[in-house]
CSV table of C-alpha atoms and ligand atoms in Angstrom, one decimal:
chain,number,residue,atom,x,y,z
T,99,MET,CA,0.0,0.0,0.0
T,100,ASP,CA,1.3,3.5,-0.8
T,101,GLY,CA,0.5,6.7,1.0
T,102,PRO,CA,-1.2,8.8,-1.8
T,103,GLY,CA,-3.4,5.8,-2.7
T,104,LEU,CA,-4.4,5.3,0.9
T,105,GLN,CA,-5.3,8.9,1.4
T,106,ALA,CA,-7.4,8.9,-1.7
T,107,ASP,CA,-9.3,5.8,-0.4
T,108,LEU,CA,-9.8,7.5,3.0
T,109,LYS,CA,-11.1,10.7,1.4
T,110,ARG,CA,-13.6,8.6,-0.7
T,111,LEU,CA,-14.7,6.7,2.3
T,112,GLU,CA,-15.3,10.0,4.1
T,113,GLU,CA,-17.3,11.5,1.3
T,114,GLU,CA,-19.4,8.5,0.8
T,115,GLY,CA,-20.0,8.3,4.6
T,116,GLN,CA,-21.2,11.9,4.7
T,117,ALA,CA,-23.3,11.6,1.7
T,118,GLU,CA,-25.1,8.6,3.2
T,119,LEU,CA,-25.6,10.2,6.6
T,120,ASP,CA,-27.0,13.3,5.0
T,121,ALA,CA,-29.4,11.4,2.9
T,122,ALA,CA,-30.5,9.2,5.7
T,123,LYS,CA,-34.3,9.4,6.5
T,124,GLY,CA,-35.6,8.4,9.8
T,125,GLU,CA,-33.6,7.1,12.8
T,126,GLY,CA,-33.3,3.6,11.3
T,127,GLN,CA,-31.3,4.7,8.3
T,128,VAL,CA,-29.1,7.1,10.2
T,129,GLN,CA,-28.2,4.3,12.6
T,130,ALA,CA,-27.7,1.9,9.6
T,131,ALA,CA,-25.3,4.4,7.9
T,132,ARG,CA,-23.5,4.9,11.2
T,133,THR,CA,-23.0,1.2,11.6
T,134,LYS,CA,-21.9,0.8,8.1
T,135,TYR,CA,-19.0,3.0,8.6
T,136,LEU,CA,-18.3,3.3,12.3
T,137,GLY,CA,-19.6,0.0,13.7
T,138,ARG,CA,-17.5,-2.8,15.0
T,139,LYS,CA,-17.2,-4.2,11.5
T,140,GLY,CA,-17.6,-0.9,9.8
T,141,LEU,CA,-15.6,0.2,6.8
T,142,LEU,CA,-13.5,2.8,8.8
T,143,THR,CA,-13.2,0.6,11.7
T,144,GLN,CA,-11.6,-2.2,9.4
T,145,PHE,CA,-9.5,0.4,7.9
T,146,LEU,CA,-8.0,1.4,11.2
T,147,ARG,CA,-7.6,-2.2,12.3
T,148,GLU,CA,-5.3,-2.6,9.2
T,149,MET,CA,-3.0,0.2,10.0
T,150,GLY,CA,-0.4,-2.4,10.6
T,151,LYS,CA,0.0,-2.9,6.9
T,152,VAL,CA,0.8,0.7,6.3
T,153,PRO,CA,4.5,1.5,5.9
T,154,PRO,CA,5.8,2.7,9.3
T,155,ASP,CA,6.9,6.1,7.9
T,156,GLN,CA,3.4,6.9,6.7
T,157,ARG,CA,1.5,5.6,9.8
T,158,PRO,CA,1.3,8.8,11.7
T,159,ALA,CA,-0.1,10.8,8.8
T,160,ILE,CA,-2.6,8.2,7.7
T,161,GLY,CA,-3.5,7.4,11.3
T,162,ARG,CA,-4.2,11.1,12.0
T,163,MET,CA,-6.3,11.5,8.9
T,164,ALA,CA,-8.4,8.4,9.7
T,165,ASN,CA,-9.1,9.6,13.1
T,166,GLU,CA,-10.2,12.9,11.9
T,167,ILE,CA,-12.5,11.3,9.5
T,168,LYS,CA,-13.9,9.0,12.3
T,169,ALA,CA,-14.6,12.1,14.5
T,170,ASN,CA,-16.2,14.0,11.6
T,171,LEU,CA,-18.5,11.1,10.8
T,172,GLU,CA,-19.4,10.5,14.3
T,173,GLU,CA,-20.4,14.1,14.8
T,174,ARG,CA,-22.5,14.1,11.6
T,175,ALA,CA,-24.2,11.0,12.8
T,176,GLU,CA,-25.0,12.6,16.1
T,177,LYS,CA,-26.4,15.7,14.5
T,178,ALA,CA,-28.5,13.7,12.1
T,179,LEU,CA,-29.9,11.8,15.1
T,180,GLU,CA,-30.6,15.0,17.0
T,181,LYS,CA,-32.4,16.4,14.0
T,182,GLU,CA,-34.4,13.2,13.6
T,183,ARG,CA,-35.4,13.3,17.4
T,184,SER,CA,-36.5,16.9,17.4
T,185,ARG,CA,-38.5,16.1,14.1
T,186,GLN,CA,-40.1,13.4,16.0
T,187,LYS,CA,-40.9,15.6,19.1
T,188,ALA,CA,-42.4,18.3,16.8
T,189,GLU,CA,-44.5,15.8,15.0
T,190,ALA,CA,-45.8,14.5,18.4
T,191,LEU,CA,-46.6,18.0,19.6
T,192,LEU,CA,-48.3,18.9,16.3
T,193,LYS,CA,-50.6,16.0,16.8
T,194,GLU,CA,-51.4,17.3,20.3
T,195,GLY,CA,-52.4,20.6,18.6
T,196,VAL,CA,-49.5,22.8,19.5
T,197,ASP,CA,-49.2,25.7,17.1
T,198,PHE,CA,-45.4,26.6,16.4
T,199,SER,CA,-46.2,29.6,14.3
T,200,LEU,CA,-47.5,31.5,17.4
T,201,PRO,CA,-45.1,34.1,18.5
T,202,GLY,CA,-43.1,33.3,21.8
T,203,ARG,CA,-43.9,34.8,25.2
T,204,LYS,CA,-41.7,37.7,25.8
T,205,PRO,CA,-40.1,37.9,29.2
T,206,GLN,CA,-41.3,41.1,31.0
T,207,ARG,CA,-38.6,43.7,30.9
T,208,GLY,CA,-38.0,45.7,34.0
T,209,SER,CA,-37.1,49.4,34.3
T,210,ARG,CA,-35.6,51.6,36.9
T,211,HIS,CA,-37.8,52.6,39.8
T,212,LEU,CA,-38.9,56.2,39.8
T,213,ILE,CA,-37.1,56.8,43.0
T,214,THR,CA,-33.9,55.5,41.3
T,215,GLN,CA,-34.5,57.7,38.3
T,216,VAL,CA,-35.0,60.8,40.3
T,217,THR,CA,-31.9,60.1,42.5
T,218,GLU,CA,-29.8,59.6,39.4
T,219,GLU,CA,-31.1,62.9,37.8
T,220,ILE,CA,-30.2,64.9,41.0
T,221,VAL,CA,-26.7,63.2,41.3
T,222,THR,CA,-26.0,63.8,37.6
T,223,ILE,CA,-26.8,67.6,38.0
T,224,PHE,CA,-24.2,67.8,40.7
T,225,GLU,CA,-21.7,65.7,38.9
T,226,ARG,CA,-21.8,68.2,36.1
T,227,LEU,CA,-20.7,70.7,38.8
T,228,GLY,CA,-17.7,68.6,39.8
T,229,PHE,CA,-19.2,66.9,42.8
T,230,GLU,CA,-18.1,63.4,43.4
T,231,VAL,CA,-20.4,60.5,44.7
T,232,SER,CA,-19.7,59.0,48.1
T,233,GLU,CA,-21.9,56.7,50.1
T,234,GLY,CA,-21.9,55.7,53.7
T,235,PRO,CA,-23.4,52.7,55.7
T,236,GLU,CA,-27.2,52.5,56.6
T,237,VAL,CA,-26.4,50.9,59.9
T,238,GLU,CA,-24.5,53.8,61.5
T,239,LEU,CA,-22.8,54.7,64.7
T,240,ASP,CA,-24.6,57.2,66.9
T,241,TYR,CA,-21.3,59.1,66.8
T,242,TYR,CA,-21.6,59.8,63.0
T,243,ASN,CA,-25.4,60.1,63.0
T,244,PHE,CA,-25.8,62.5,65.8
T,245,GLU,CA,-22.8,63.1,68.0
T,246,ALA,CA,-20.2,64.6,65.5
T,247,LEU,CA,-23.1,66.4,63.7
T,248,ASN,CA,-23.4,68.4,66.9
T,249,PHE,CA,-26.5,66.6,68.3
T,250,PRO,CA,-25.3,66.1,71.9
T,251,LYS,CA,-26.7,63.0,73.9
T,252,ASP,CA,-30.2,63.7,75.3
T,253,HIS,CA,-30.4,67.0,73.3
T,254,PRO,CA,-33.9,67.8,72.2
T,255,ALA,CA,-32.8,68.3,68.6
T,256,ARG,CA,-32.7,64.5,68.4
T,257,ASP,CA,-36.4,64.3,68.8
T,258,MET,CA,-36.8,65.5,65.2
T,259,GLN,CA,-35.2,62.4,64.0
T,260,ASP,CA,-36.7,59.5,66.2
T,261,THR,CA,-35.0,56.3,64.9
T,262,PHE,CA,-34.3,52.6,65.2
T,263,TYR,CA,-31.6,51.5,67.6
T,264,PHE,CA,-29.5,48.3,67.4
T,265,SER,CA,-27.8,49.2,70.6
T,266,PRO,CA,-27.2,52.4,72.5
T,267,ASN,CA,-24.5,53.4,70.1
T,268,MET,CA,-25.7,52.0,66.8
T,269,VAL,CA,-28.7,53.2,64.7
T,270,LEU,CA,-30.3,53.0,61.4
T,271,ARG,CA,-29.2,56.3,60.1
T,272,THR,CA,-31.8,59.0,60.1
T,273,HIS,CA,-30.2,61.1,57.3
T,274,THR,CA,-27.4,61.1,54.8
T,275,SER,CA,-25.6,63.8,56.8
T,276,PRO,CA,-23.2,61.4,58.6
T,277,VAL,CA,-21.5,60.9,55.2
T,278,GLN,CA,-20.2,64.5,55.8
T,279,VAL,CA,-18.4,63.4,58.9
T,280,ARG,CA,-17.1,60.1,57.4
T,281,VAL,CA,-15.6,61.9,54.3
T,282,MET,CA,-14.2,64.8,56.3
T,283,GLU,CA,-12.5,62.5,58.8
T,284,SER,CA,-10.7,60.5,56.0
T,285,ARG,CA,-9.8,63.2,53.6
T,286,LYS,CA,-8.5,66.8,53.4
T,287,PRO,CA,-10.3,69.6,51.6
T,288,PRO,CA,-11.1,70.7,48.9
T,289,LEU,CA,-14.1,68.5,49.0
T,290,ARG,CA,-17.2,68.5,46.8
T,291,ILE,CA,-19.4,65.5,47.6
T,292,ILE,CA,-22.8,64.2,46.6
T,293,ALA,CA,-24.2,61.4,48.7
T,294,PRO,CA,-27.4,59.5,47.9
T,295,GLY,CA,-28.9,56.7,50.0
T,296,LYS,CA,-31.5,55.1,52.1
T,297,VAL,CA,-32.4,56.6,55.5
T,298,TYR,CA,-34.8,55.5,58.2
T,299,ARG,CA,-37.1,57.1,60.8
T,300,HIS,CA,-39.8,56.0,63.1
T,301,ASP,CA,-42.4,57.7,61.0
T,302,SER,CA,-45.3,56.3,59.0
T,303,ASP,CA,-48.2,58.2,57.3
T,304,PRO,CA,-49.3,59.0,53.7
T,305,THR,CA,-46.3,61.3,53.2
T,306,HIS,CA,-43.6,59.6,55.6
T,307,SER,CA,-42.3,56.2,55.2
T,308,PRO,CA,-40.0,54.4,57.8
T,309,MET,CA,-37.5,54.0,55.0
T,310,PHE,CA,-37.0,56.7,52.4
T,311,HIS,CA,-34.2,58.2,50.3
T,312,GLN,CA,-32.1,61.4,50.7
T,313,VAL,CA,-29.3,63.1,48.7
T,314,GLU,CA,-26.8,64.9,50.7
T,315,GLY,CA,-24.3,67.4,49.2
T,316,PHE,CA,-21.5,69.4,50.7
T,317,VAL,CA,-18.5,71.4,49.8
T,318,VAL,CA,-15.5,72.3,52.1
T,319,ASP,CA,-12.6,74.6,51.0
T,320,ARG,CA,-11.0,77.9,51.9
T,321,GLU,CA,-13.4,80.9,51.5
T,322,VAL,CA,-16.6,78.9,50.7
T,323,THR,CA,-19.6,81.3,51.4
T,324,LEU,CA,-23.3,81.4,51.5
T,325,ALA,CA,-23.3,82.9,48.1
T,326,ASP,CA,-21.7,79.7,46.8
T,327,LEU,CA,-24.5,77.7,48.4
T,328,LYS,CA,-27.2,80.0,47.0
T,329,GLY,CA,-25.7,79.9,43.5
T,330,THR,CA,-25.2,76.1,43.4
T,331,LEU,CA,-28.9,75.4,44.7
T,332,GLU,CA,-30.3,77.9,42.3
T,333,PHE,CA,-28.5,76.2,39.5
T,334,PHE,CA,-29.8,72.8,40.8
T,335,VAL,CA,-33.4,74.0,41.0
T,336,HIS,CA,-33.3,75.5,37.5
T,337,GLN,CA,-31.9,72.4,36.1
T,338,LEU,CA,-34.5,70.2,37.9
T,339,TYR,CA,-37.6,72.4,37.3
T,340,GLY,CA,-36.7,74.8,34.5
T,341,PRO,CA,-35.2,78.3,34.6
T,342,GLY,CA,-38.4,80.2,35.4
T,343,VAL,CA,-39.0,78.5,38.8
T,344,GLN,CA,-38.4,80.9,41.8
T,345,MET,CA,-36.6,79.9,44.9
T,346,ARG,CA,-36.3,81.3,48.4
T,347,PHE,CA,-34.3,80.8,51.5
T,348,ARG,CA,-36.0,80.6,54.9
T,349,PRO,CA,-34.0,80.8,58.2
T,350,SER,CA,-34.2,77.5,59.9
T,351,PHE,CA,-32.2,75.4,62.3
T,352,PHE,CA,-30.1,72.3,62.1
T,353,PRO,CA,-27.5,71.5,64.8
T,354,PHE,CA,-24.7,71.0,62.2
T,355,THR,CA,-25.2,74.1,60.2
T,356,GLU,CA,-24.9,77.9,61.2
T,357,PRO,CA,-26.6,79.7,59.7
T,358,SER,CA,-29.2,77.3,58.4
T,359,ALA,CA,-31.9,77.6,55.8
T,360,GLU,CA,-34.8,75.8,54.4
T,361,VAL,CA,-35.1,76.1,50.7
T,362,ASP,CA,-38.6,76.6,49.0
T,363,ILE,CA,-39.5,76.6,45.4
T,364,GLN,CA,-42.5,78.2,43.7
T,365,CYS,CA,-45.2,75.5,43.9
T,366,VAL,CA,-44.8,73.4,40.8
T,367,ILE,CA,-48.5,72.6,40.8
T,368,CYS,CA,-50.0,76.1,40.9
T,369,ARG,CA,-47.0,78.1,39.8
T,370,GLY,CA,-47.3,80.1,43.1
T,371,GLU,CA,-51.0,81.0,42.8
T,372,GLY,CA,-51.8,78.9,46.0
T,373,CYS,CA,-53.5,75.4,45.9
T,374,PRO,CA,-54.0,72.5,48.2
T,375,VAL,CA,-50.5,70.9,47.6
T,376,CYS,CA,-48.7,74.1,48.7
T,377,LYS,CA,-51.4,74.7,51.4
T,378,ARG,CA,-52.2,77.9,49.6
T,379,SER,CA,-48.8,79.3,50.3
T,380,GLY,CA,-47.5,79.2,46.7
T,381,TRP,CA,-44.3,77.6,48.1
T,382,LEU,CA,-43.0,74.1,48.5
T,383,GLU,CA,-40.2,73.2,50.8
T,384,ILE,CA,-37.6,71.0,49.1
T,385,LEU,CA,-34.4,70.9,51.2
T,386,GLY,CA,-32.5,71.9,54.3
T,387,SER,CA,-29.1,73.5,54.0
T,388,GLY,CA,-26.6,75.8,55.7
T,389,MET,CA,-23.0,76.6,56.3
T,390,ILE,CA,-21.2,73.7,58.1
T,391,ASP,CA,-21.0,74.6,61.8
T,392,PRO,CA,-17.5,75.2,63.1
T,393,GLU,CA,-18.3,72.6,65.7
T,394,VAL,CA,-18.5,69.8,63.1
T,395,PHE,CA,-15.1,70.8,61.7
T,396,ARG,CA,-13.7,70.5,65.2
T,397,PHE,CA,-15.0,66.9,65.5
T,398,VAL,CA,-13.1,66.1,62.3
T,399,GLY,CA,-10.0,67.9,63.1
T,400,TYR,CA,-10.4,70.8,60.4
T,401,ASP,CA,-9.4,74.3,61.5
T,402,PRO,CA,-12.5,76.4,61.2
T,403,GLU,CA,-10.3,79.5,60.9
T,404,VAL,CA,-8.9,78.0,57.6
T,405,TYR,CA,-11.8,76.1,56.2
T,406,SER,CA,-15.4,76.8,55.6
T,407,GLY,CA,-18.2,74.8,53.8
T,408,TYR,CA,-21.9,74.4,53.1
T,409,ALA,CA,-24.2,71.5,53.1
T,410,PHE,CA,-27.7,70.6,51.9
T,411,GLY,CA,-30.0,67.6,52.2
T,412,LEU,CA,-33.1,66.7,50.3
T,413,GLY,CA,-35.6,63.9,50.3
T,414,VAL,CA,-36.0,62.1,47.0
T,415,GLU,CA,-39.5,60.8,47.5
T,416,ARG,CA,-40.9,64.2,48.0
T,417,ILE,CA,-39.4,65.4,44.7
T,418,ALA,CA,-40.6,62.4,42.9
T,419,MET,CA,-44.2,62.7,44.4
T,420,LEU,CA,-44.3,66.3,43.3
T,421,ARG,CA,-43.1,65.4,39.8
T,422,VAL,CA,-45.8,62.8,39.0
T,423,GLY,CA,-48.6,64.2,41.3
T,424,LEU,CA,-48.7,61.4,44.0
T,425,ASN,CA,-50.2,62.1,47.5
T,426,ASP,CA,-49.3,58.6,49.0
T,427,ILE,CA,-45.6,57.7,49.5
T,428,ARG,CA,-46.6,54.1,50.2
T,429,LEU,CA,-47.2,53.4,46.4
T,430,PHE,CA,-43.5,53.5,45.9
T,431,TYR,CA,-42.9,50.4,47.9
T,432,GLU,CA,-45.8,48.1,47.1
T,433,ASN,CA,-44.2,46.7,44.0
T,434,ASN,CA,-47.3,47.1,42.1
T,435,PHE,CA,-46.1,46.5,38.5
T,436,GLN,CA,-49.0,48.4,36.9
T,437,PHE,CA,-48.2,51.5,39.0
T,438,LEU,CA,-44.4,51.3,38.6
T,439,LYS,CA,-44.3,50.8,34.9
T,440,GLN,CA,-46.0,54.2,34.2
T,441,PHE,CA,-42.8,55.9,34.9
A,229,LIG,N1,-30.1,66.0,57.5
A,229,LIG,C1,-31.2,66.9,57.5
A,229,LIG,C2,-32.5,66.0,57.7
A,229,LIG,O1,-32.5,64.9,57.3
A,229,LIG,C3,-31.3,67.6,56.1
A,229,LIG,C4,-30.2,68.6,56.0
A,229,LIG,C5,-30.4,69.8,56.5
A,229,LIG,C6,-29.0,68.4,55.5
A,229,LIG,C7,-29.4,70.8,56.4
A,229,LIG,C8,-28.0,69.3,55.4
A,229,LIG,C9,-28.2,70.5,55.8
A,229,LIG,O2,-26.8,68.9,54.9
A,229,LIG,O3,-27.2,71.5,55.8
A,229,LIG,O4,-33.4,66.5,58.2
């Protein structure tokens, strides 16, 4: 036997085998073709058994070729059987009356929750102003949630934020303001931070939920002034509600800011005319803010003679409710798909 002649024989065997497998109809014919070539007495099997007769120098090449052909034919036989099996299955289903031409069921596609959308929108506005995102833990030490924000133990200011205690010094955070302390403690100014997240309070009625979302923002640098705070918040309000919307600062009190102010915008429902939503005042309160109290700087080791800063905090649910005209906060958390997918 010579090499080229053997290779030609093998090639022919392969082509014939392929053609027979391709032409085979029904499981029986496929199995028959498989046996004819690959069975114990099959043509290819016999060929391989007679490898001893091939001159030694040609054995590796011929052997490799024969094995490749074997693998190829085996794969084809397997595919042909698979095709045959699914044809049988389809036939059986058709008999049962299953209609394959019907369109498939589409999996329901989710979308971002309105609270997530509004949070992202707010964060993006501040990112464009160079703020960087930072987050803190929801289970927070009393020290960060209250103490270092200048709420001394047993101080009446703590009553505004009744919360859930894990232990005397660990709470579910009542606001995102503790992120201020955590960031300041670990870094040096200048800082421009925006901190979104979940917060918790012992509160529950149509406009208050025990869990809700806030976005905190703050800036610390040399010579930061109230004018910077006002300019930044005005930019924010105009980005969120449009350039025509008026804004006002109202003096207020927070333990960690001095001076403190609450910010109102012209009622987005009645445009300032007076309606039930703004309780006829024409204004809606949207956030708390102020200049960071020197006492907070002392807690984190910043020199209040060198640095100054402003901070603000807003509730996401309130902004979202005003946007879509909702009067019950609980709708956000009921996971009613019909409700959620409107947004
Ligand atoms: N943490 C306050 C609250 O939840 C909101 C707040 C007020 C945040 C004034 C601030 C601020 O950063 O300056 O009621």
